[in-house]
CSV table of C-alpha atoms in Angstrom, one decimal:
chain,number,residue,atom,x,y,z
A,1,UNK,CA,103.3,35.7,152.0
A,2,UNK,CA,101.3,38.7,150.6
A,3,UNK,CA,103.4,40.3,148.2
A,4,UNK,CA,103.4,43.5,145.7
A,5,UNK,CA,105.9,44.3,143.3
A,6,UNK,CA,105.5,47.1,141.2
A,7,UNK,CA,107.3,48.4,138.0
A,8,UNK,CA,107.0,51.0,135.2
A,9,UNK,CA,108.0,54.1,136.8
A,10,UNK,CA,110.0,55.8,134.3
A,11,UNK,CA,111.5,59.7,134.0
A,12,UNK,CA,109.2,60.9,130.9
A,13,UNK,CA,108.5,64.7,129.9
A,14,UNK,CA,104.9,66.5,130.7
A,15,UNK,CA,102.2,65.3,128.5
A,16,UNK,CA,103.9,61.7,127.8
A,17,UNK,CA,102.5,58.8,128.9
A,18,UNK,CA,102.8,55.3,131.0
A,19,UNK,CA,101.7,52.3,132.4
A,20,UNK,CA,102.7,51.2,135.2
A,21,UNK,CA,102.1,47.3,136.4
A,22,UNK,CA,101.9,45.7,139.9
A,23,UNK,CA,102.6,41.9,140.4
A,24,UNK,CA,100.6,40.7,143.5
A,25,UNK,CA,101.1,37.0,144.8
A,26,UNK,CA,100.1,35.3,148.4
A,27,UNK,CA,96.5,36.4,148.2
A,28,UNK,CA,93.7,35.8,146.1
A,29,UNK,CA,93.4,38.9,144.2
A,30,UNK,CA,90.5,38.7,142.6
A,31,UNK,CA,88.3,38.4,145.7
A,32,UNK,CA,89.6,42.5,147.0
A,33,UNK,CA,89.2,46.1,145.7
A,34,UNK,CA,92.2,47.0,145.2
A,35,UNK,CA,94.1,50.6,144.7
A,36,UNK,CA,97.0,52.7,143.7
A,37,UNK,CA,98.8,55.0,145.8
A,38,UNK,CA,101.1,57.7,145.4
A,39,UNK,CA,103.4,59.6,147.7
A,40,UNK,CA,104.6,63.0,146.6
A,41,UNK,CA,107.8,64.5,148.1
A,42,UNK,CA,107.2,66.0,151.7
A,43,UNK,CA,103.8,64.7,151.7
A,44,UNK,CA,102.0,61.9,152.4
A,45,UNK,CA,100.6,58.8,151.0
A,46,UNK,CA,97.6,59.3,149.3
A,47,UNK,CA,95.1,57.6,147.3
A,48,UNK,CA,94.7,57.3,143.5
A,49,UNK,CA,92.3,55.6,142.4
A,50,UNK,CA,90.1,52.2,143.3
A,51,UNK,CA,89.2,49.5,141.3
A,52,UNK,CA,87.0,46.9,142.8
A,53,UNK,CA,86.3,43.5,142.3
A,54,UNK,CA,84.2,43.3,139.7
A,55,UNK,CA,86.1,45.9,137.6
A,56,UNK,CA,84.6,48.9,138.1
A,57,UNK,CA,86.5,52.3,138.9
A,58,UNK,CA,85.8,54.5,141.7
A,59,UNK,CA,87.1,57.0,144.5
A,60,UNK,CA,89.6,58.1,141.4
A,61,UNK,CA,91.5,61.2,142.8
A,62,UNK,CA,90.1,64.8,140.9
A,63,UNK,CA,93.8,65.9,140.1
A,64,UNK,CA,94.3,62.8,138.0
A,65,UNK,CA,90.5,62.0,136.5
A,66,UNK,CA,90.2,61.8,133.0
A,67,UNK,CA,94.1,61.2,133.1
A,68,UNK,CA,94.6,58.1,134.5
A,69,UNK,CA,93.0,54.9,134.1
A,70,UNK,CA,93.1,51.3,136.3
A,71,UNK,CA,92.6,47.9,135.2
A,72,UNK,CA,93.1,44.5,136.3
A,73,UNK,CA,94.0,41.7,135.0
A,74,UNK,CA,92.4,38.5,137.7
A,75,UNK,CA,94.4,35.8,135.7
A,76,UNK,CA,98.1,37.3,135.7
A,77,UNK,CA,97.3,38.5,139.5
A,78,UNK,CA,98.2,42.0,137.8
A,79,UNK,CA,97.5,45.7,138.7
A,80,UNK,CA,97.7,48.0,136.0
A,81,UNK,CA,98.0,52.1,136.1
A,82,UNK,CA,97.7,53.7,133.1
A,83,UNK,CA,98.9,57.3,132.9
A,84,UNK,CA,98.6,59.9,130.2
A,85,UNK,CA,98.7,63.7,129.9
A,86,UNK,CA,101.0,63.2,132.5
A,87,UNK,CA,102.2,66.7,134.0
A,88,UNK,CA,105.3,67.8,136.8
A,89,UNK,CA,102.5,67.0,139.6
A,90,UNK,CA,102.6,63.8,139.1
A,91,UNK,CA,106.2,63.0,140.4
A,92,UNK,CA,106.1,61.0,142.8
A,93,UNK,CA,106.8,57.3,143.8
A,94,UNK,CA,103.8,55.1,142.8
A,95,UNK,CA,102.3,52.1,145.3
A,96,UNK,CA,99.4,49.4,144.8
A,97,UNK,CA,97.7,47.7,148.3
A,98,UNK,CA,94.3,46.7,148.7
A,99,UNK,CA,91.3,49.4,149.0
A,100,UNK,CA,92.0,49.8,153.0
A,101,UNK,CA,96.1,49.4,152.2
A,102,UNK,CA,96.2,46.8,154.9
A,103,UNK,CA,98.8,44.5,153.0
A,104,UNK,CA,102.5,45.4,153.6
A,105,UNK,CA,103.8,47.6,151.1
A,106,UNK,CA,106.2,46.9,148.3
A,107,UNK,CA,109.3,49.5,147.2
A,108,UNK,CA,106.9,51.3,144.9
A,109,UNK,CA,108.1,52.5,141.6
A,110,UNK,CA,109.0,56.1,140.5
A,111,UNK,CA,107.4,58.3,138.3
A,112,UNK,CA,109.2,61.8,137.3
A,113,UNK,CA,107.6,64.4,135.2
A,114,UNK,CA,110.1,66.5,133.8
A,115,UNK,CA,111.0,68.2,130.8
């Protein structure tokens, strides 16, 4: 069973920092691109940023470049999200899924700017 679980989310005030970490199991994870999502309040479900298999970085979203950084980890089956500068835009509740987000989605984890 495909699975996602992520964790980290934290309420932190603008300009701190986080990482945040998605488990994945019932795949092989190293074989997909895979991506982190966010959904603001009110809107909808967008894309962050794409890492693919080999490790390299792309499609990263322009209101977060130079911010926020992904890596994986192929031996732990992790996801990792790391976010600094982080400003009151950035609240919202953070998701990982492959590159086409065609896996079920896990409960996400929350991430509140606020001061």
């Amino acid at each position: 069973q495909r699975k996602f679980v992520e964790s980290g989310g934290a309420l932190v005030q603008p300009g701190g920092s986080l990482r945040l970490s998605c488990s994945a199991s019932g795949f092989t994870f190293g074989h997909l691109a895979l991506s982190w999502y966010r959904q603001l309040p009110g809107k909808e479900r967008e894309s962050v940023a794409t890492i693919t298999r080999t490790g390299d970085t792309i499609n990263v979203a322009d209101s977060v470049k130079g911010r926020f950084t992904i890596s994986r980890d192929d031996v732990q089956n992790i996801l990792y999200l790391q976010m600094n500068n982080l400003k009151p835009e950035d609240t919202a509740k953070y998701y990982c899924n492959t590159k086409f987000a065609n896996f079920n989605w896990g409960q996400g984890t929350q991430v509140t700017v606020s001061s």
